[in-house]
Amino acid sequence: MDGRRRSQYQLTDETPVYVISVAAQLSGLHPQTLRQYDRLGLVSPGRTAGRGRRYSARDIELLRTVQALSQEEGINLAGIKRIIELENQVAALQQRVAELSTAVDGAAAVLQQREAQVHASYRRDLVPYQPPQPGNALVVWRPAPKRPLG
């Protein structure tokens, strides 16, 4: 989610709304094929209180992908299941990388802020001592003694 609260009636790609007959029609597959894909764990639709399947727009897209991989690419169902698992794993890892990147950026900003605070606390009347470099002479200035008045 993008941080905003959603109404319980607001539809998203993940909202399970399509009964199996509509999902079959939208995906171009037979309802029995959808049941088989559910049993194999390829597509896991939502369930109603009465255990009826409800497919989301994302499920329909996944069904079309499974069909294309099977019919056009000739990949068996076990291979398709592994592809889906790996794609889900990649998506989860990308999400985690984004979260960690945000955390690192936040930590870097805090570090810069603290560093700026430390630098601002330095006394301005002190000058850092740098030891003489080879070939450079060290010059020490001493004020002339004050002459007594009178």
mmCIF file of C-alpha atoms in Angstrom:
data_model
loop_
_atom_site.group_PDB
_atom_site.id
_atom_site.type_symbol
_atom_site.label_atom_id
_atom_site.label_comp_id
_atom_site.label_asym_id
_atom_site.label_seq_id
_atom_site.Cartn_x
_atom_site.Cartn_y
_atom_site.Cartn_z
ATOM 1 C CA MET A 1 0.000 0.000 0.000
ATOM 2 C CA ASP A 2 1.083 3.570 -0.493
ATOM 3 C CA GLY A 3 0.573 4.679 3.122
ATOM 4 C CA ARG A 4 -3.022 5.853 2.720
ATOM 5 C CA ARG A 5 -5.888 3.965 4.318
ATOM 6 C CA ARG A 6 -8.141 2.339 1.821
ATOM 7 C CA SER A 7 -11.859 1.904 2.176
ATOM 8 C CA GLN A 8 -13.004 -1.686 2.512
ATOM 9 C CA TYR A 9 -14.999 -1.097 -0.679
ATOM 10 C CA GLN A 10 -12.104 0.236 -2.751
ATOM 11 C CA LEU A 11 -11.017 -2.242 -5.404
ATOM 12 C CA THR A 12 -7.377 -3.035 -6.148
ATOM 13 C CA ASP A 13 -5.638 -5.546 -8.403
ATOM 14 C CA GLU A 14 -5.559 -7.932 -5.434
ATOM 15 C CA THR A 15 -9.257 -7.685 -4.572
ATOM 16 C CA PRO A 16 -10.874 -11.094 -5.195
ATOM 17 C CA VAL A 17 -14.092 -10.360 -7.081
ATOM 18 C CA TYR A 18 -14.460 -12.795 -10.004
ATOM 19 C CA VAL A 19 -16.241 -16.133 -9.615
ATOM 20 C CA ILE A 20 -14.587 -19.092 -11.313
ATOM 21 C CA SER A 21 -16.802 -18.972 -14.420
ATOM 22 C CA VAL A 22 -15.974 -15.306 -15.055
ATOM 23 C CA ALA A 23 -12.271 -15.874 -14.319
ATOM 24 C CA ALA A 24 -12.256 -18.788 -16.773
ATOM 25 C CA GLN A 25 -13.867 -16.643 -19.436
ATOM 26 C CA LEU A 26 -11.466 -13.722 -18.836
ATOM 27 C CA SER A 27 -8.398 -15.964 -18.897
ATOM 28 C CA GLY A 28 -9.528 -18.122 -21.814
ATOM 29 C CA LEU A 29 -9.244 -21.312 -19.768
ATOM 30 C CA HIS A 30 -11.740 -23.966 -18.729
ATOM 31 C CA PRO A 31 -13.030 -23.754 -15.119
ATOM 32 C CA GLN A 32 -11.664 -27.250 -14.457
ATOM 33 C CA THR A 33 -8.200 -26.015 -15.495
ATOM 34 C CA LEU A 34 -8.495 -23.210 -12.946
ATOM 35 C CA ARG A 35 -9.372 -25.751 -10.256
ATOM 36 C CA GLN A 36 -6.355 -27.830 -11.220
ATOM 37 C CA TYR A 37 -4.048 -24.792 -11.119
ATOM 38 C CA ASP A 38 -5.432 -24.000 -7.656
ATOM 39 C CA ARG A 39 -4.788 -27.575 -6.446
ATOM 40 C CA LEU A 40 -1.221 -27.415 -7.800
ATOM 41 C CA GLY A 41 -0.630 -24.042 -6.144
ATOM 42 C CA LEU A 42 0.009 -22.175 -9.395
ATOM 43 C CA VAL A 43 -2.759 -19.644 -8.748
ATOM 44 C CA SER A 44 -4.287 -19.278 -5.291
ATOM 45 C CA PRO A 45 -7.570 -17.380 -5.481
ATOM 46 C CA GLY A 46 -9.278 -15.865 -2.477
ATOM 47 C CA ARG A 47 -12.090 -17.770 -0.815
ATOM 48 C CA THR A 48 -15.544 -16.774 0.331
ATOM 49 C CA ALA A 49 -16.977 -17.850 3.681
ATOM 50 C CA GLY A 50 -18.557 -20.800 1.851
ATOM 51 C CA ARG A 51 -15.122 -21.749 0.385
ATOM 52 C CA GLY A 52 -16.024 -20.565 -3.138
ATOM 53 C CA ARG A 53 -13.128 -19.299 -5.232
ATOM 54 C CA ARG A 54 -12.847 -15.573 -5.988
ATOM 55 C CA TYR A 55 -10.213 -14.432 -8.459
ATOM 56 C CA SER A 56 -8.594 -10.985 -8.559
ATOM 57 C CA ALA A 57 -7.380 -9.071 -11.605
ATOM 58 C CA ARG A 58 -3.840 -10.122 -10.643
ATOM 59 C CA ASP A 59 -4.962 -13.774 -10.538
ATOM 60 C CA ILE A 60 -6.446 -13.426 -14.045
ATOM 61 C CA GLU A 61 -3.151 -12.007 -15.319
ATOM 62 C CA LEU A 62 -1.260 -14.859 -13.662
ATOM 63 C CA LEU A 63 -3.604 -17.398 -15.289
ATOM 64 C CA ARG A 64 -2.856 -15.860 -18.691
ATOM 65 C CA THR A 65 0.875 -16.033 -17.942
ATOM 66 C CA VAL A 66 0.615 -19.690 -16.930
ATOM 67 C CA GLN A 67 -1.291 -20.448 -20.129
ATOM 68 C CA ALA A 68 1.298 -18.642 -22.286
ATOM 69 C CA LEU A 69 4.237 -20.397 -20.596
ATOM 70 C CA SER A 70 2.538 -23.753 -20.996
ATOM 71 C CA GLN A 71 1.201 -23.464 -24.543
ATOM 72 C CA GLU A 72 3.644 -21.077 -26.235
ATOM 73 C CA GLU A 73 6.881 -21.927 -24.417
ATOM 74 C CA GLY A 74 6.172 -25.608 -23.756
ATOM 75 C CA ILE A 75 7.058 -25.416 -20.064
ATOM 76 C CA ASN A 76 5.502 -28.064 -17.842
ATOM 77 C CA LEU A 77 3.402 -27.094 -14.811
ATOM 78 C CA ALA A 78 6.168 -27.926 -12.302
ATOM 79 C CA GLY A 79 8.505 -25.597 -14.203
ATOM 80 C CA ILE A 80 5.861 -22.881 -14.311
ATOM 81 C CA LYS A 81 5.324 -23.229 -10.566
ATOM 82 C CA ARG A 82 9.076 -22.806 -9.987
ATOM 83 C CA ILE A 83 9.169 -19.755 -12.289
ATOM 84 C CA ILE A 84 6.290 -18.172 -10.365
ATOM 85 C CA GLU A 85 8.001 -18.917 -7.027
ATOM 86 C CA LEU A 86 11.256 -17.365 -8.250
ATOM 87 C CA GLU A 87 9.470 -14.301 -9.625
ATOM 88 C CA ASN A 88 7.707 -13.861 -6.268
ATOM 89 C CA GLN A 89 11.042 -14.242 -4.483
ATOM 90 C CA VAL A 90 12.658 -11.642 -6.753
ATOM 91 C CA ALA A 91 9.776 -9.242 -6.120
ATOM 92 C CA ALA A 92 10.103 -9.744 -2.346
ATOM 93 C CA LEU A 93 13.862 -9.181 -2.516
ATOM 94 C CA GLN A 94 13.406 -6.035 -4.601
ATOM 95 C CA GLN A 95 10.942 -4.775 -1.999
ATOM 96 C CA ARG A 96 13.453 -5.527 0.783
ATOM 97 C CA VAL A 97 16.264 -3.778 -1.126
ATOM 98 C CA ALA A 98 14.046 -0.715 -1.516
ATOM 99 C CA GLU A 99 13.268 -0.752 2.227
ATOM 100 C CA LEU A 100 16.949 -1.108 3.137
ATOM 101 C CA SER A 101 17.946 1.595 0.675
ATOM 102 C CA THR A 102 15.454 3.950 2.292
ATOM 103 C CA ALA A 103 16.823 3.049 5.733
ATOM 104 C CA VAL A 104 20.409 3.650 4.592
ATOM 105 C CA ASP A 105 19.457 7.014 3.094
ATOM 106 C CA GLY A 106 17.774 7.978 6.376
ATOM 107 C CA ALA A 107 20.790 6.885 8.420
ATOM 108 C CA ALA A 108 23.132 8.833 6.127
ATOM 109 C CA ALA A 109 21.006 11.961 6.555
ATOM 110 C CA VAL A 110 21.083 11.572 10.351
ATOM 111 C CA LEU A 111 24.854 11.044 10.225
ATOM 112 C CA GLN A 112 25.352 14.193 8.147
ATOM 113 C CA GLN A 113 23.166 16.157 10.535
ATOM 114 C CA ARG A 114 25.111 14.941 13.574
ATOM 115 C CA GLU A 115 28.414 15.630 11.845
ATOM 116 C CA ALA A 116 27.258 19.168 11.090
ATOM 117 C CA GLN A 117 26.304 19.612 14.754
ATOM 118 C CA VAL A 118 29.764 18.467 15.865
ATOM 119 C CA HIS A 119 31.463 20.831 13.429
ATOM 120 C CA ALA A 120 29.255 23.691 14.587
ATOM 121 C CA SER A 121 30.343 23.054 18.174
ATOM 122 C CA TYR A 122 34.047 23.566 17.415
ATOM 123 C CA ARG A 123 35.699 26.556 19.072
ATOM 124 C CA ARG A 124 36.569 29.088 16.437
ATOM 125 C CA ASP A 125 39.453 30.609 18.412
ATOM 126 C CA LEU A 126 41.492 27.417 18.162
ATOM 127 C CA VAL A 127 43.478 26.512 15.104
ATOM 128 C CA PRO A 128 44.362 22.893 14.500
ATOM 129 C CA TYR A 129 48.056 22.139 14.849
ATOM 130 C CA GLN A 130 49.683 20.584 11.858
ATOM 131 C CA PRO A 131 53.216 19.264 12.349
ATOM 132 C CA PRO A 132 55.772 20.704 9.949
ATOM 133 C CA GLN A 133 56.273 18.821 6.716
ATOM 134 C CA PRO A 134 59.797 17.879 5.643
ATOM 135 C CA GLY A 135 61.347 20.845 3.922
ATOM 136 C CA ASN A 136 59.048 23.349 5.633
ATOM 137 C CA ALA A 137 60.454 25.429 8.432
ATOM 138 C CA LEU A 138 58.582 25.930 11.646
ATOM 139 C CA VAL A 139 58.385 29.588 12.552
ATOM 140 C CA VAL A 140 57.514 30.519 16.087
ATOM 141 C CA TRP A 141 56.638 34.138 16.750
ATOM 142 C CA ARG A 142 57.273 35.550 20.143
ATOM 143 C CA PRO A 143 56.242 39.078 20.984
ATOM 144 C CA ALA A 144 58.992 41.457 22.021
ATOM 145 C CA PRO A 145 59.141 42.034 25.767
ATOM 146 C CA LYS A 146 57.320 45.116 26.879
ATOM 147 C CA ARG A 147 59.465 48.038 27.965
ATOM 148 C CA PRO A 148 58.745 49.492 31.328
ATOM 149 C CA LEU A 149 57.150 52.916 31.244
ATOM 150 C CA GLY A 150 59.073 55.673 32.734
#
